Tab-separated table of C-alpha atoms in Angstrom:
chain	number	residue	atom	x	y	z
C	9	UNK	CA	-18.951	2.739	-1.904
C	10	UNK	CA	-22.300	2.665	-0.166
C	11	UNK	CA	-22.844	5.256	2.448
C	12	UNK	CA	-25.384	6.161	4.899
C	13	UNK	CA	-26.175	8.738	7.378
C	14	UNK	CA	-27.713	8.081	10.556
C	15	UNK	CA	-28.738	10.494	12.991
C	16	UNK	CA	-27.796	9.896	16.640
C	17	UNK	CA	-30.775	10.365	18.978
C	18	UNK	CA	-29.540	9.015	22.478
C	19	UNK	CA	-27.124	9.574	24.964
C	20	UNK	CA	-26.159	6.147	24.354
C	21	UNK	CA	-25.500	6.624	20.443
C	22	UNK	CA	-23.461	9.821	20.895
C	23	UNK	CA	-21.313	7.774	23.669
C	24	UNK	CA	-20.778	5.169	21.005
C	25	UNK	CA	-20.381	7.859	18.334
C	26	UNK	CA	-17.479	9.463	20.514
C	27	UNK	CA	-15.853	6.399	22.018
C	28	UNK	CA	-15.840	4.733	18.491
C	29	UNK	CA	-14.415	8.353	16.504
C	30	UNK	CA	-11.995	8.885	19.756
C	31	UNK	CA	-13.493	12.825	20.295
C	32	UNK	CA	-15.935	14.281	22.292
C	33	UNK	CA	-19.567	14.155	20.544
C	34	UNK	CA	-20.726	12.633	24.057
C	35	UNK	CA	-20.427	15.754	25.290
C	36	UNK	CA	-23.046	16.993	22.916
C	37	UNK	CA	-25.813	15.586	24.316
C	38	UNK	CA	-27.614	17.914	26.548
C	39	UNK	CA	-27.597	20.348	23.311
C	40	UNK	CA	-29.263	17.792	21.321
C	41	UNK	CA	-31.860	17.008	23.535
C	42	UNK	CA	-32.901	20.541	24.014
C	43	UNK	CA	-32.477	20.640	20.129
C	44	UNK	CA	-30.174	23.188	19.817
C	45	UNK	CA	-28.587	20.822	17.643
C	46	UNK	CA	-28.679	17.486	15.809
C	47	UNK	CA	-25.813	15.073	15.225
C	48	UNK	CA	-25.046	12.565	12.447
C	49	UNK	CA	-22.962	9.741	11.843
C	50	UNK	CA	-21.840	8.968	8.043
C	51	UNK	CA	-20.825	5.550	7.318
C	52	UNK	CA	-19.722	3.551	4.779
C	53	UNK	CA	-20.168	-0.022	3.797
C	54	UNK	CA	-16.706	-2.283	4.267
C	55	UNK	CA	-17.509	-5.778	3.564
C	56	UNK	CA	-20.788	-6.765	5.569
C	57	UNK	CA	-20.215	-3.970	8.073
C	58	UNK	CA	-20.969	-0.085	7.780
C	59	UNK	CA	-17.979	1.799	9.469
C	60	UNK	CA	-18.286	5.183	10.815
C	61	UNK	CA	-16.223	7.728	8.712
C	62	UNK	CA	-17.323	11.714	9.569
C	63	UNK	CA	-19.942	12.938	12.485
C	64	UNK	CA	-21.509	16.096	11.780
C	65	UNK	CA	-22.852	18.671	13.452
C	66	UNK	CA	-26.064	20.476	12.394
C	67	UNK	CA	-27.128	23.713	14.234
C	68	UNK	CA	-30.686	23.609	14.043
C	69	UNK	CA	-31.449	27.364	14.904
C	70	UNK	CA	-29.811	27.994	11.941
C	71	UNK	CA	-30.447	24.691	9.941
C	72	UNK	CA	-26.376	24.492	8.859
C	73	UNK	CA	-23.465	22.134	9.191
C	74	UNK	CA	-21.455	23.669	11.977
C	75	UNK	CA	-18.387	20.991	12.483
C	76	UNK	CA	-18.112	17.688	10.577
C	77	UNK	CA	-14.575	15.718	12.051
C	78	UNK	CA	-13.314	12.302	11.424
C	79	UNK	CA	-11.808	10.037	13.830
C	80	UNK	CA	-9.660	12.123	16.485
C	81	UNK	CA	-11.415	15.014	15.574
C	82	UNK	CA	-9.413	15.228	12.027
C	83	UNK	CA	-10.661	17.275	9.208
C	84	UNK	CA	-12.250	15.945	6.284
C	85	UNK	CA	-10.762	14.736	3.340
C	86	UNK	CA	-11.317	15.159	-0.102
C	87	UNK	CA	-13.471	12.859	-1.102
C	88	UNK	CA	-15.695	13.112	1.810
C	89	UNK	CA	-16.337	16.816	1.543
């Protein structure tokens, strides 16, 4: 499939991130402002649409992947790793 990553740079996308995946990226967004952080959506293309698949976590002090969940916060599978 076709996949692409987005990178979520509002309030507003992380609320859509979390209330879309069911978990709490929302939360995340005072860290990502002060950019302690940076978060990231990967989707993949069903039909017309792209549906969101993984969100990911990137610390940027240390410029590495710190949590990457699914929807409700489940762990990656196979072929997404």
């Amino acid at each position: 499939g076709t996949y692409i990553i987005k990178e979520l740079t509002s309030s507003g996308e992380l609320y859509e991130e979390g209330k879309n995946q069911r978990h709490c990226v929302s939360g995340y967004s005072w860290s990502a402002y002060k950019k302690q952080c940076a978060i990231f959506s990967m989707r993949v293309k069903e039909g017309e649409k792209f549906e969101r698949v993984i969100t990911i976590e990137i610390d940027l002090d240390h410029n590495k992947v710190v949590q990457a969940k699914g929807k409700y916060n489940r762990a990656l599978t196979q072929p997404e790793i």
